[in-house]
XYZ file of N, CA and C in Angstrom:
423
model
N 0.835 -1.162 0.000
C 0.000 0.000 0.000
C 0.892 1.242 0.000
N 0.558 2.166 -0.891
C 1.346 3.372 -1.039
C 0.714 4.470 -0.187
N 1.536 5.103 0.653
C 1.009 6.206 1.462
C 1.321 7.521 0.758
N 0.401 8.437 0.891
C 0.570 9.747 0.275
C 1.161 10.689 1.322
N 2.452 11.063 1.140
C 3.114 11.954 2.088
C 2.579 13.376 2.010
N 1.812 13.675 1.002
C 1.339 15.022 0.789
C -0.142 15.170 1.118
N -0.620 14.272 1.950
C -2.029 14.355 2.320
C -2.249 15.615 3.157
N -3.289 16.352 2.838
C -3.568 17.600 3.538
C -2.823 18.796 2.935
N -2.165 18.595 1.826
C -1.426 19.663 1.136
C -2.086 19.962 -0.213
N -1.878 21.174 -0.682
C -2.385 21.602 -1.989
C -1.183 21.898 -2.867
N -1.161 21.280 -4.038
C -0.059 21.520 -4.973
C -0.339 22.826 -5.725
N 0.685 23.685 -5.753
C 0.571 24.930 -6.527
C 1.757 25.007 -7.470
N 1.574 25.776 -8.506
C 2.657 26.028 -9.443
C 2.706 27.521 -9.699
N 3.909 28.062 -9.702
C 4.017 29.491 -9.969
C 5.392 29.793 -10.550
N 5.473 30.970 -11.126
C 6.726 31.456 -11.667
C 7.144 32.672 -10.857
N 8.402 32.687 -10.459
C 8.910 33.851 -9.739
C 10.205 34.289 -10.417
N 10.571 35.544 -10.245
C 11.822 36.031 -10.863
C 13.025 35.263 -10.337
N 13.974 35.003 -11.221
C 15.165 34.229 -10.853
C 15.964 34.888 -9.734
N 16.084 36.210 -9.802
C 16.874 36.882 -8.767
C 16.227 36.727 -7.395
N 14.890 36.706 -7.351
C 14.184 36.484 -6.081
C 14.439 35.064 -5.595
N 14.358 34.099 -6.491
C 14.583 32.708 -6.099
C 16.018 32.513 -5.612
N 16.979 33.166 -6.259
C 18.368 33.052 -5.811
C 18.528 33.542 -4.372
N 17.826 34.616 -4.048
C 17.888 35.134 -2.679
C 17.238 34.175 -1.688
N 16.137 33.547 -2.112
C 15.450 32.592 -1.233
C 16.324 31.358 -1.020
N 16.951 30.873 -2.079
C 17.829 29.707 -1.942
C 18.994 30.005 -1.003
N 19.443 31.249 -1.008
C 20.561 31.622 -0.132
C 20.162 31.542 1.341
N 18.866 31.533 1.630
C 18.402 31.423 3.018
C 18.441 29.981 3.529
N 18.763 29.062 2.648
C 18.936 27.646 3.008
C 17.687 26.996 3.594
N 16.568 27.192 2.969
C 15.374 26.441 3.353
C 15.584 24.993 2.941
N 14.852 24.076 3.607
C 15.006 22.645 3.317
C 14.658 22.340 1.861
N 13.573 22.955 1.403
C 13.125 22.733 0.033
C 12.171 23.856 -0.367
N 11.638 23.771 -1.576
C 10.737 24.808 -2.069
C 9.463 24.872 -1.237
N 8.979 23.727 -0.824
C 7.738 23.689 -0.042
C 7.918 24.451 1.266
N 9.042 24.252 1.924
C 9.292 24.933 3.194
C 9.378 26.441 2.985
N 10.037 26.877 1.908
C 10.183 28.312 1.638
C 8.829 28.948 1.340
N 8.048 28.294 0.508
C 6.739 28.857 0.133
C 5.787 28.835 1.324
N 5.822 27.782 2.111
C 4.967 27.716 3.301
C 5.312 28.850 4.258
N 6.601 29.098 4.468
C 7.027 30.187 5.354
C 6.545 31.535 4.814
N 6.631 31.738 3.506
C 6.186 33.002 2.908
C 4.689 33.189 3.113
N 3.911 32.138 2.859
C 2.455 32.239 3.044
C 2.098 32.491 4.509
N 2.817 31.865 5.423
C 2.561 32.113 6.851
C 2.833 33.577 7.200
N 3.902 34.131 6.634
C 4.198 35.547 6.874
C 3.093 36.443 6.335
N 2.563 36.107 5.179
C 1.458 36.893 4.617
C 0.256 36.848 5.554
N -0.048 35.647 6.063
C -1.185 35.521 6.992
C -0.935 36.288 8.276
N 0.274 36.222 8.816
C 0.592 36.951 10.044
C 0.421 38.453 9.844
N 0.914 38.960 8.718
C 0.791 40.397 8.439
C -0.673 40.784 8.323
N -1.461 39.964 7.641
C -2.876 40.313 7.466
C -3.636 40.201 8.787
N -3.212 39.315 9.682
C -3.876 39.196 10.996
C -3.467 40.360 11.888
N -2.226 40.795 11.778
C -1.779 41.938 12.572
C -2.459 43.223 12.116
N -2.760 43.300 10.869
C -3.413 44.483 10.324
C -4.642 44.034 9.524
N -5.785 43.899 10.191
C -6.981 43.414 9.491
C -7.464 44.397 8.416
N -7.046 45.640 8.511
C -7.445 46.632 7.508
C -6.570 46.578 6.258
N -5.644 45.618 6.250
C -4.708 45.523 5.138
C -5.444 45.342 3.810
N -6.498 44.555 3.832
C -7.235 44.334 2.581
C -7.890 45.633 2.108
N -8.210 46.526 3.044
C -8.768 47.824 2.659
C -7.655 48.804 2.267
N -6.480 48.611 2.843
C -5.352 49.481 2.555
C -4.776 49.236 1.164
N -4.824 48.005 0.722
C -4.203 47.660 -0.560
C -4.793 48.476 -1.703
N -6.121 48.580 -1.863
C -6.634 49.409 -2.967
C -6.222 50.881 -2.835
N -6.205 51.387 -1.595
C -5.803 52.775 -1.393
C -4.340 52.966 -1.786
N -3.498 52.040 -1.370
C -2.085 52.114 -1.731
C -1.892 51.959 -3.238
N -2.683 51.074 -3.838
C -2.593 50.891 -5.290
C -2.981 52.179 -6.013
N -4.010 52.862 -5.503
C -4.431 54.130 -6.101
C -3.318 55.171 -5.960
N -2.667 55.185 -4.809
C -1.554 56.116 -4.615
C -0.411 55.817 -5.572
N -0.147 54.528 -5.745
C 0.917 54.137 -6.667
C 0.570 54.588 -8.080
N -0.676 54.401 -8.484
C -1.110 54.843 -9.814
C -0.970 56.365 -9.949
N -1.360 57.076 -8.881
C -1.215 58.530 -8.895
C 0.245 58.938 -9.048
N 1.113 58.241 -8.342
C 2.545 58.534 -8.443
C 3.075 58.219 -9.846
N 2.575 57.138 -10.423
C 2.986 56.814 -11.791
C 2.583 57.926 -12.747
N 1.361 58.443 -12.587
C 0.901 59.538 -13.448
C 1.777 60.782 -13.262
N 2.090 61.079 -12.003
C 2.963 62.226 -11.740
C 4.335 62.049 -12.383
N 4.862 60.841 -12.297
C 6.165 60.577 -12.907
C 6.100 60.724 -14.422
N 5.002 60.254 -15.023
C 4.836 60.413 -16.467
C 4.762 61.893 -16.840
N 4.004 62.660 -16.047
C 3.895 64.095 -16.302
C 5.262 64.768 -16.177
N 6.012 64.379 -15.156
C 7.355 64.945 -14.969
C 8.247 64.584 -16.145
N 8.176 63.331 -16.580
C 8.993 62.895 -17.713
C 8.627 63.688 -18.970
N 7.330 63.904 -19.181
C 6.893 64.689 -20.340
C 7.379 66.128 -20.229
N 7.303 66.685 -19.040
C 7.748 68.065 -18.813
C 9.256 68.185 -19.068
N 9.998 67.202 -18.582
C 11.446 67.190 -18.790
C 11.758 67.110 -20.282
N 10.996 66.280 -20.992
C 11.202 66.152 -22.434
C 10.909 67.472 -23.142
N 9.810 68.145 -22.751
C 9.480 69.453 -23.334
C 10.580 70.471 -23.061
N 11.048 70.514 -21.820
C 12.110 71.460 -21.459
C 13.403 71.147 -22.207
N 13.675 69.888 -22.394
C 14.864 69.483 -23.133
C 14.779 69.967 -24.584
N 13.586 69.860 -25.169
C 13.390 70.351 -26.536
C 13.591 71.866 -26.582
N 13.096 72.578 -25.568
C 13.273 74.025 -25.524
C 14.755 74.389 -25.417
N 15.480 73.664 -24.590
C 16.915 73.923 -24.430
C 17.628 73.687 -25.761
N 17.263 72.606 -26.455
C 17.870 72.335 -27.758
C 17.574 73.464 -28.740
N 16.332 73.939 -28.730
C 15.938 75.033 -29.621
C 16.737 76.297 -29.303
N 16.868 76.605 -28.016
C 17.630 77.792 -27.620
C 19.100 77.645 -27.981
N 19.618 76.453 -27.860
C 21.011 76.208 -28.223
C 21.219 76.475 -29.713
N 20.278 76.021 -30.524
C 20.354 76.269 -31.968
C 20.290 77.759 -32.254
N 19.393 78.453 -31.565
C 19.278 79.902 -31.741
C 20.575 80.611 -31.348
N 21.183 80.180 -30.250
C 22.441 80.786 -29.814
C 23.543 80.583 -30.853
N 23.584 79.403 -31.449
C 24.582 79.148 -32.486
C 24.379 80.102 -33.660
N 23.115 80.300 -34.055
C 22.818 81.226 -35.159
C 23.236 82.641 -34.785
N 22.943 83.045 -33.563
C 23.307 84.388 -33.114
C 24.826 84.556 -33.097
N 25.550 83.528 -32.676
C 27.011 83.594 -32.690
C 27.519 83.797 -34.115
N 26.927 83.078 -35.069
C 27.324 83.240 -36.472
C 27.028 84.660 -36.948
N 25.858 85.181 -36.581
C 25.492 86.536 -36.988
C 26.452 87.563 -36.390
N 26.816 87.385 -35.124
C 27.755 88.308 -34.477
C 29.102 88.256 -35.176
N 29.545 87.055 -35.521
C 30.827 86.924 -36.229
C 30.775 87.658 -37.566
N 29.670 87.478 -38.289
C 29.528 88.157 -39.582
C 29.497 89.670 -39.406
N 28.798 90.150 -38.388
C 28.754 91.592 -38.128
C 30.133 92.131 -37.758
N 30.872 91.376 -36.958
C 32.234 91.802 -36.595
C 33.106 91.908 -37.839
N 32.986 90.935 -38.731
C 33.778 90.976 -39.962
C 33.385 92.188 -40.807
N 32.072 92.435 -40.917
C 31.608 93.587 -41.701
C 32.081 94.894 -41.077
N 32.025 94.987 -39.761
C 32.483 96.194 -39.060
C 33.973 96.398 -39.282
N 34.733 95.316 -39.224
C 36.191 95.409 -39.463
C 36.471 95.911 -40.873
N 35.735 95.394 -41.847
C 35.923 95.835 -43.228
C 35.566 97.318 -43.376
N 34.490 97.736 -42.712
C 34.096 99.143 -42.764
C 35.161 100.025 -42.123
N 35.721 99.568 -41.024
C 36.760 100.353 -40.348
C 37.972 100.520 -41.252
N 38.354 99.445 -41.937
C 39.491 99.519 -42.858
C 39.162 100.486 -43.995
N 37.942 100.393 -44.508
C 37.526 101.278 -45.595
C 37.536 102.740 -45.140
N 37.012 103.010 -43.962
C 37.002 104.378 -43.425
C 38.427 104.888 -43.251
N 39.319 104.032 -42.765
C 40.721 104.426 -42.584
C 41.351 104.795 -43.926
N 41.048 103.997 -44.954
C 41.614 104.313 -46.274
C 41.031 105.618 -46.811
N 39.740 105.891 -46.539
C 39.128 107.156 -46.959
C 39.776 108.342 -46.240
N 40.074 108.160 -44.966
C 40.726 109.233 -44.193
C 42.106 109.517 -44.779
N 42.839 108.478 -45.109
C 44.170 108.667 -45.688
C 44.072 109.366 -47.050
N 43.113 108.948 -47.860
C 42.912 109.574 -49.169
C 42.540 111.043 -49.016
N 41.674 111.331 -48.027
C 41.255 112.704 -47.754
C 42.463 113.544 -47.327
N 43.316 112.978 -46.502
C 44.522 113.698 -46.062
C 45.418 114.028 -47.243
N 45.561 113.084 -48.170
C 46.382 113.319 -49.353
C 45.786 114.445 -50.190
N 44.467 114.440 -50.345
C 43.811 115.491 -51.126
C 43.970 116.847 -50.447
N 43.837 116.882 -49.149
C 44.018 118.136 -48.408
C 45.434 118.669 -48.583
N 46.402 117.801 -48.587
C 47.787 118.218 -48.757
C 47.993 118.829 -50.143
N 47.323 118.290 -51.166
C 47.456 118.820 -52.518
C 46.773 120.180 -52.642
N 45.736 120.393 -51.870
C 45.001 121.645 -51.949
C 45.696 122.782 -51.210
N 46.570 122.479 -50.288
C 47.292 123.534 -49.568
C 48.286 124.186 -50.518
N 48.489 125.514 -50.374
C 49.481 126.165 -51.235
C 50.866 125.615 -50.936
N 51.647 125.549 -51.980
C 52.988 124.987 -51.867
C 53.907 125.891 -51.054
N 53.837 127.163 -51.329
C 54.741 128.075 -50.642
C 53.933 128.979 -49.740
N 54.423 129.146 -48.629
C 53.803 130.085 -47.694
C 54.860 131.095 -47.316
N 54.476 132.341 -47.367
C 55.406 133.407 -47.069
C 55.443 133.632 -45.572
N 56.602 133.698 -45.041
C 56.732 133.934 -43.606
C 56.759 135.434 -43.366
N 55.692 135.929 -42.878
C 55.594 137.355 -42.562
C 55.665 137.498 -41.058
N 56.140 138.635 -40.625
C 56.101 138.876 -39.182
C 54.657 138.874 -38.715
N 54.452 138.594 -37.538
C 53.095 138.392 -37.026
C 52.279 139.660 -37.041
N 52.910 140.814 -36.998
C 52.132 142.053 -36.993
C 51.668 142.460 -38.375
N 52.206 141.776 -39.412
C 51.782 142.092 -40.774
C 50.822 140.966 -41.242
N 49.640 141.132 -40.854
C 48.698 140.084 -41.200
C 48.000 140.337 -42.516
N 48.258 141.476 -43.219
C 47.668 141.706 -44.554
C 48.631 141.969 -45.599
């Protein structure tokens, strides 16, 4: 006669993340059944210590959802601000180019004005009489 060692037990199957299982195995439970039984007992103890836990869970879930929405809004805002910064950066680059072009144009104008001044000086020199008579200062006519 075969005896069933699992009489009074319920077989369950589940998938858990590998990293979580690695941490559970590090606790050196006898086997998977012992680890899962201990976890379920802890869940029951927590729910018995706080009978309002079942009412708290939906409230906490709503808060989590609210926080997720806030995070999404923040992420969208950050993305918008990032686009604005990029746009301003592009504008600054254009302004730098314009300033450089204006500086070059101003430099060319300054050189041109200097050459005009020199040309004007040469013309003024040609217009002055070549000889000037040195008269005593009291003979002004």
